[in-house]
């Protein structure tokens, strides 16, 4: 009797804490779901916010192509745990096995699920410079990711591609699907985009963000990104699967990404070359109307400008 009472008391004391935890964890649990882009080509659009246990680190876009004998998966997720969630989303569309995984880049959620799929028989493909960056950043990424997804990282092994393609551009055919693989070096060195000419689809990797503003990191290169975007415009794909944000067309990609690269280079880069004051420059270009509706604008725009300024100051 006494022990029951004690237990009850303990639960009563815990209750407010549980309520608090529930309030903090009000982010909905994200379950990846495939959407058809065009015949046999699918996208999995992740949420726009930060990595979390609720989204399993899948805060990016993925894709897959159903071929005659299997599935080509584009990007493998942030861990073995999240790779299994992507696997399930593919299985809801087709019973065919994932036989090929292509990494568009080296950010954690693009490749830390490789090992999960390799263990199930998939070949892992990437371009040479992507692999190089993956090797350089893997330990740091696993540590960083643990802060966001905790226990979900258990059992994840950083496995690089076993099929490495020469940069900067590679044409290949997988199970009859033609692929043009193009290096962009936009967000991370060795970033790439994957063009499917027959379907007129480009999986842009982290070259293109829509609905949310892109992030310029210390390892990003806006000049290379601008060139990458110009290449995308030459391709003129009917469908654009961006690195983040909804499946879209070239016009939205241009408005929300291509124009932003141009804006940063034309204004902030030019001011740095001109040896203007950094503070005045960042204030002057703080409120570009055409980009302010994008999610994460208030957190990222100023740091983005700051990095571009510093970059152009060092490399005018
Ligand atoms: Zn990304």
Tab-separated table of C-alpha atoms and ligand atoms in Angstrom:
chain	number	residue	atom	x	y	z
A	1	UNK	CA	0.000	0.000	0.000
A	2	UNK	CA	2.709	2.377	1.040
A	3	UNK	CA	4.771	1.587	-2.014
A	4	UNK	CA	1.790	2.166	-4.296
A	5	UNK	CA	1.284	5.533	-2.666
A	6	UNK	CA	4.945	6.370	-3.148
A	7	UNK	CA	4.841	5.396	-6.748
A	8	UNK	CA	1.798	7.544	-7.223
A	9	UNK	CA	3.537	10.433	-5.509
A	10	UNK	CA	6.574	10.035	-7.721
A	11	UNK	CA	4.426	10.025	-10.838
A	12	UNK	CA	2.588	13.098	-9.580
A	13	UNK	CA	5.897	14.879	-9.134
A	14	UNK	CA	7.058	13.785	-12.554
A	15	UNK	CA	3.886	14.859	-14.316
A	16	UNK	CA	4.789	18.547	-14.758
A	17	UNK	CA	8.141	17.520	-16.203
A	18	UNK	CA	6.443	15.192	-18.654
A	19	UNK	CA	4.104	17.977	-19.731
A	20	UNK	CA	7.099	20.236	-20.274
A	21	UNK	CA	8.912	17.588	-22.290
A	22	UNK	CA	5.813	17.077	-24.422
A	23	UNK	CA	5.532	20.824	-25.026
A	24	UNK	CA	9.160	21.033	-26.117
A	25	UNK	CA	8.777	18.023	-28.343
A	26	UNK	CA	5.721	19.362	-30.129
A	27	UNK	CA	7.389	18.909	-33.511
A	28	UNK	CA	5.406	16.298	-35.409
A	29	UNK	CA	7.084	12.997	-36.157
A	30	UNK	CA	8.139	13.056	-39.801
A	31	UNK	CA	7.555	9.940	-41.883
A	32	UNK	CA	9.096	10.095	-45.364
A	33	UNK	CA	6.600	9.663	-48.162
A	34	UNK	CA	7.278	9.320	-51.875
A	35	UNK	CA	5.655	11.634	-54.398
A	36	UNK	CA	5.601	11.035	-58.124
A	37	UNK	CA	7.605	13.591	-60.129
A	38	UNK	CA	7.138	12.003	-63.527
A	39	UNK	CA	6.987	8.432	-64.822
A	40	UNK	CA	9.124	6.144	-62.599
A	41	UNK	CA	10.801	9.118	-60.891
A	42	UNK	CA	9.903	9.986	-57.299
A	43	UNK	CA	10.891	12.577	-54.731
A	44	UNK	CA	10.807	12.412	-50.944
A	45	UNK	CA	10.540	15.950	-49.609
A	46	UNK	CA	11.812	16.437	-46.088
A	47	UNK	CA	10.874	19.194	-43.626
A	48	UNK	CA	12.564	22.608	-43.840
A	49	UNK	CA	13.749	23.004	-40.245
A	50	UNK	CA	16.779	21.808	-38.335
A	51	UNK	CA	17.738	18.161	-37.767
A	52	UNK	CA	15.847	16.563	-34.880
A	53	UNK	CA	14.798	13.221	-33.467
A	54	UNK	CA	11.305	13.917	-34.783
A	55	UNK	CA	12.572	14.186	-38.365
A	56	UNK	CA	15.434	11.681	-37.878
A	57	UNK	CA	17.824	14.121	-39.551
A	58	UNK	CA	15.900	13.783	-42.828
A	59	UNK	CA	15.506	17.559	-43.215
A	60	UNK	CA	16.462	17.406	-46.891
A	61	UNK	CA	15.136	15.962	-50.127
A	62	UNK	CA	15.689	12.494	-51.521
A	63	UNK	CA	14.590	10.741	-54.662
A	64	UNK	CA	14.450	7.461	-56.478
A	65	UNK	CA	13.986	5.982	-59.917
A	66	UNK	CA	12.283	2.675	-60.488
A	67	UNK	CA	14.136	0.731	-63.205
A	68	UNK	CA	13.324	-2.631	-64.756
A	69	UNK	CA	15.265	-4.619	-62.169
A	70	UNK	CA	15.454	-2.384	-59.114
A	71	UNK	CA	15.584	1.073	-57.653
A	72	UNK	CA	18.177	3.846	-57.888
A	73	UNK	CA	18.070	5.852	-54.667
A	74	UNK	CA	19.370	9.415	-54.594
A	75	UNK	CA	20.960	10.132	-51.207
A	76	UNK	CA	20.774	7.726	-48.312
A	77	UNK	CA	19.732	9.616	-45.168
A	78	UNK	CA	21.471	10.715	-41.988
A	79	UNK	CA	21.886	7.371	-40.199
A	80	UNK	CA	21.015	3.683	-40.427
A	81	UNK	CA	17.798	4.520	-38.564
A	82	UNK	CA	16.742	7.171	-41.082
A	83	UNK	CA	17.883	5.013	-44.020
A	84	UNK	CA	15.358	2.405	-42.870
A	85	UNK	CA	12.642	5.085	-42.988
A	86	UNK	CA	13.614	5.967	-46.583
A	87	UNK	CA	13.686	2.268	-47.436
A	88	UNK	CA	10.120	1.969	-46.152
A	89	UNK	CA	8.946	4.949	-48.227
A	90	UNK	CA	10.402	3.281	-51.340
A	91	UNK	CA	8.748	-0.047	-50.446
A	92	UNK	CA	5.367	1.697	-50.360
A	93	UNK	CA	5.830	2.376	-54.083
A	94	UNK	CA	7.592	-0.743	-55.354
A	95	UNK	CA	8.703	-4.135	-54.067
A	96	UNK	CA	11.880	-3.899	-56.195
A	97	UNK	CA	15.158	-3.808	-54.271
A	98	UNK	CA	17.280	-0.676	-53.917
A	99	UNK	CA	20.274	-1.764	-55.969
A	100	UNK	CA	22.042	1.542	-56.450
A	101	UNK	CA	22.555	4.519	-54.148
A	102	UNK	CA	23.896	7.793	-55.554
A	103	UNK	CA	25.198	10.486	-53.189
A	104	UNK	CA	24.738	14.040	-54.476
A	105	UNK	CA	26.887	15.470	-51.716
A	106	UNK	CA	28.743	15.040	-48.495
A	107	UNK	CA	26.471	16.631	-45.912
A	108	UNK	CA	25.485	14.127	-43.208
A	109	UNK	CA	21.915	13.522	-44.391
A	110	UNK	CA	23.070	12.807	-47.930
A	111	UNK	CA	25.253	9.810	-47.196
A	112	UNK	CA	25.386	8.472	-43.611
A	113	UNK	CA	22.735	5.902	-44.577
A	114	UNK	CA	25.048	4.357	-47.229
A	115	UNK	CA	26.125	1.495	-44.998
A	116	UNK	CA	22.516	0.461	-44.345
A	117	UNK	CA	21.862	0.037	-48.074
A	118	UNK	CA	25.268	-1.511	-48.835
A	119	UNK	CA	24.532	-4.203	-46.247
A	120	UNK	CA	21.364	-4.972	-48.209
A	121	UNK	CA	23.272	-5.350	-51.455
A	122	UNK	CA	23.277	-1.866	-52.971
A	123	UNK	CA	26.194	-0.427	-54.917
A	124	UNK	CA	27.115	2.995	-53.584
A	125	UNK	CA	28.024	5.615	-56.193
A	126	UNK	CA	29.505	9.082	-55.832
A	127	UNK	CA	31.786	11.419	-57.694
A	128	UNK	CA	35.430	11.588	-56.668
A	129	UNK	CA	35.393	14.956	-54.924
A	130	UNK	CA	32.238	14.095	-52.996
A	131	UNK	CA	34.011	11.055	-51.570
A	132	UNK	CA	37.018	13.143	-50.673
A	133	UNK	CA	34.886	15.595	-48.681
A	134	UNK	CA	32.941	12.764	-47.036
A	135	UNK	CA	36.212	11.294	-45.792
A	136	UNK	CA	37.376	14.623	-44.436
A	137	UNK	CA	34.179	15.458	-42.543
A	138	UNK	CA	32.759	12.119	-41.400
A	139	UNK	CA	33.947	12.110	-37.781
A	140	UNK	CA	32.929	15.692	-37.220
A	141	UNK	CA	29.524	15.000	-38.789
A	142	UNK	CA	28.796	11.966	-36.643
A	143	UNK	CA	29.622	13.939	-33.514
A	144	UNK	CA	27.591	16.950	-34.601
A	145	UNK	CA	24.606	14.870	-35.596
A	146	UNK	CA	24.501	13.078	-32.274
A	147	UNK	CA	23.479	16.319	-30.601
A	148	UNK	CA	20.366	16.446	-32.767
A	149	UNK	CA	19.290	12.818	-33.153
A	150	UNK	CA	20.901	11.124	-30.135
A	151	UNK	CA	20.337	7.377	-29.932
A	152	UNK	CA	19.093	7.219	-33.513
A	153	UNK	CA	22.711	7.349	-34.624
A	154	UNK	CA	23.432	3.969	-33.053
A	155	UNK	CA	24.713	1.429	-35.557
A	156	UNK	CA	25.497	4.002	-38.232
A	157	UNK	CA	28.802	3.610	-40.046
A	158	UNK	CA	30.255	6.293	-42.301
A	159	UNK	CA	30.721	4.328	-45.508
A	160	UNK	CA	31.917	6.045	-48.666
A	161	UNK	CA	31.021	5.008	-52.190
A	162	UNK	CA	32.601	1.921	-53.732
A	163	UNK	CA	31.779	3.151	-57.260
A	164	UNK	CA	33.625	6.415	-57.704
A	165	UNK	CA	33.114	8.549	-60.815
A	166	UNK	CA	35.555	11.112	-62.160
A	167	UNK	CA	34.672	14.783	-61.777
A	168	UNK	CA	33.582	17.245	-63.015
A	169	UNK	CA	31.049	15.514	-65.218
A	170	UNK	CA	30.063	11.953	-65.949
A	171	UNK	CA	27.554	10.330	-68.259
A	172	UNK	CA	26.445	6.888	-67.228
A	173	UNK	CA	23.625	4.473	-67.681
A	174	UNK	CA	22.227	2.391	-64.853
A	175	UNK	CA	19.839	-0.395	-65.827
A	176	UNK	CA	18.891	1.545	-68.966
A	177	UNK	CA	18.416	4.897	-67.209
A	178	UNK	CA	20.638	7.602	-68.644
A	179	UNK	CA	22.231	9.861	-66.066
A	180	UNK	CA	24.254	13.020	-66.505
A	181	UNK	CA	26.111	13.663	-63.267
A	182	UNK	CA	27.491	17.168	-62.842
A	183	UNK	CA	29.671	18.649	-60.133
A	184	UNK	CA	28.461	21.982	-58.674
A	185	UNK	CA	30.669	22.478	-55.561
A	186	UNK	CA	27.921	24.761	-54.256
A	187	UNK	CA	27.213	24.084	-50.593
A	188	UNK	CA	30.108	21.729	-49.876
A	189	UNK	CA	33.141	20.982	-52.056
A	190	UNK	CA	32.260	18.060	-54.302
A	191	UNK	CA	28.495	18.713	-54.318
A	192	UNK	CA	26.774	17.489	-57.455
A	193	UNK	CA	23.494	17.442	-59.350
A	194	UNK	CA	21.930	14.525	-61.158
A	195	UNK	CA	20.194	15.072	-64.481
A	196	UNK	CA	17.889	12.512	-66.041
A	197	UNK	CA	17.550	13.644	-69.683
A	198	UNK	CA	14.678	11.308	-70.657
A	199	UNK	CA	12.545	12.386	-67.717
A	200	UNK	CA	13.758	16.025	-67.840
A	201	UNK	CA	14.363	15.985	-64.099
A	202	UNK	CA	17.304	17.388	-62.156
A	203	UNK	CA	17.971	16.392	-58.579
A	204	UNK	CA	19.988	19.466	-57.704
A	205	UNK	CA	21.425	18.437	-54.347
A	206	UNK	CA	22.253	21.475	-52.238
A	207	UNK	CA	22.643	23.755	-55.254
A	208	UNK	CA	18.958	24.762	-55.053
A	209	UNK	CA	16.741	25.586	-52.086
A	210	UNK	CA	13.141	26.732	-52.468
A	211	UNK	CA	10.626	27.806	-49.812
A	212	UNK	CA	13.519	28.364	-47.391
A	213	UNK	CA	16.584	30.509	-47.851
A	214	UNK	CA	19.807	28.698	-48.695
A	215	UNK	CA	22.666	28.694	-46.240
A	216	UNK	CA	26.161	29.869	-47.134
A	217	UNK	CA	28.584	27.912	-44.948
A	218	UNK	CA	32.320	28.527	-44.534
A	219	UNK	CA	32.865	25.607	-46.960
A	220	UNK	CA	30.315	26.887	-49.497
A	221	UNK	CA	31.336	28.673	-52.677
A	222	UNK	CA	28.813	31.124	-54.093
A	223	UNK	CA	30.833	31.734	-57.244
A	224	UNK	CA	30.836	28.024	-58.065
A	225	UNK	CA	27.187	27.837	-57.032
A	226	UNK	CA	26.328	30.639	-59.456
A	227	UNK	CA	28.094	28.742	-62.259
A	228	UNK	CA	26.285	25.559	-61.250
A	229	UNK	CA	22.984	27.370	-61.398
A	230	UNK	CA	23.791	28.774	-64.837
A	231	UNK	CA	24.458	25.219	-65.965
A	232	UNK	CA	21.067	24.178	-64.605
A	233	UNK	CA	19.473	26.958	-66.642
A	234	UNK	CA	21.162	25.665	-69.793
A	235	UNK	CA	19.733	22.192	-69.097
A	236	UNK	CA	16.239	23.727	-68.678
A	237	UNK	CA	14.711	20.725	-66.915
A	238	UNK	CA	10.945	20.455	-66.725
A	239	UNK	CA	11.131	19.270	-63.120
A	240	UNK	CA	13.498	20.438	-60.416
A	241	UNK	CA	13.890	18.428	-57.229
A	242	UNK	CA	15.786	20.882	-55.037
A	243	UNK	CA	18.008	19.978	-52.101
A	244	UNK	CA	15.414	21.496	-49.800
A	245	UNK	CA	11.820	22.570	-50.398
A	246	UNK	CA	9.020	21.420	-52.647
A	247	UNK	CA	9.432	19.783	-56.052
A	248	UNK	CA	9.316	22.682	-58.445
A	249	UNK	CA	10.206	24.211	-61.783
A	250	UNK	CA	13.163	26.214	-62.994
A	251	UNK	CA	11.330	29.533	-62.516
A	252	UNK	CA	10.913	29.134	-58.750
A	253	UNK	CA	14.438	27.778	-58.426
A	254	UNK	CA	15.684	30.885	-60.245
A	255	UNK	CA	13.671	33.309	-58.095
A	256	UNK	CA	14.594	31.764	-54.758
A	257	UNK	CA	18.113	30.459	-55.387
A	258	UNK	CA	19.680	31.596	-58.668
A	259	UNK	CA	18.697	35.212	-58.084
A	260	UNK	CA	19.979	35.015	-54.503
A	261	UNK	CA	23.425	33.862	-55.637
A	262	UNK	CA	23.421	36.768	-58.107
A	263	UNK	CA	22.255	39.182	-55.398
A	264	UNK	CA	25.021	38.148	-53.003
A	265	UNK	CA	27.760	38.356	-55.614
A	266	UNK	CA	26.565	41.534	-57.300
A	267	UNK	CA	26.058	43.465	-54.071
A	268	UNK	CA	28.005	41.971	-51.187
A	269	UNK	CA	30.851	40.500	-53.219
A	270	UNK	CA	31.253	43.744	-55.137
A	271	UNK	CA	31.307	45.792	-51.901
A	272	UNK	CA	34.055	43.576	-50.503
A	273	UNK	CA	36.084	43.962	-53.697
A	274	UNK	CA	35.546	47.663	-53.396
A	275	UNK	CA	36.877	47.499	-49.799
A	276	UNK	CA	33.651	49.039	-48.433
A	277	UNK	CA	32.870	48.682	-44.735
A	278	UNK	CA	31.416	45.281	-43.877
A	279	UNK	CA	28.953	46.664	-41.323
A	280	UNK	CA	27.550	49.262	-43.702
A	281	UNK	CA	27.306	46.732	-46.494
A	282	UNK	CA	25.414	44.210	-44.369
A	283	UNK	CA	23.016	46.933	-43.226
A	284	UNK	CA	22.517	48.251	-46.724
A	285	UNK	CA	21.456	44.868	-48.098
A	286	UNK	CA	19.629	43.595	-45.005
A	287	UNK	CA	16.104	43.720	-46.416
A	288	UNK	CA	15.876	42.417	-49.986
A	289	UNK	CA	12.083	42.234	-50.486
A	290	UNK	CA	12.280	39.435	-53.029
A	291	UNK	CA	13.783	36.970	-50.529
A	292	UNK	CA	12.301	37.994	-47.185
A	293	UNK	CA	9.343	35.596	-47.400
A	294	UNK	CA	11.648	32.573	-47.426
A	295	UNK	CA	11.765	30.476	-44.274
A	296	UNK	CA	14.906	30.976	-42.121
A	297	UNK	CA	15.532	34.366	-43.751
A	298	UNK	CA	15.948	36.266	-40.488
A	299	UNK	CA	18.447	33.744	-39.098
A	300	UNK	CA	20.518	33.133	-42.209
A	301	UNK	CA	20.583	36.151	-44.500
A	302	UNK	CA	23.026	38.237	-42.475
A	303	UNK	CA	25.472	35.383	-41.750
A	304	UNK	CA	25.253	34.478	-45.449
A	305	UNK	CA	26.230	38.003	-46.460
A	306	UNK	CA	28.984	38.004	-43.873
A	307	UNK	CA	30.553	34.846	-45.323
A	308	UNK	CA	30.313	36.108	-48.863
A	309	UNK	CA	31.947	39.387	-47.851
A	310	UNK	CA	34.811	37.631	-46.090
A	311	UNK	CA	35.277	35.274	-49.035
A	312	UNK	CA	35.426	38.088	-51.600
A	313	UNK	CA	37.709	40.112	-49.359
A	314	UNK	CA	40.191	37.234	-49.256
A	315	UNK	CA	39.711	36.261	-52.927
A	316	UNK	CA	38.734	39.456	-54.757
B	1	LIG	ZN1	21.261	20.417	-47.347
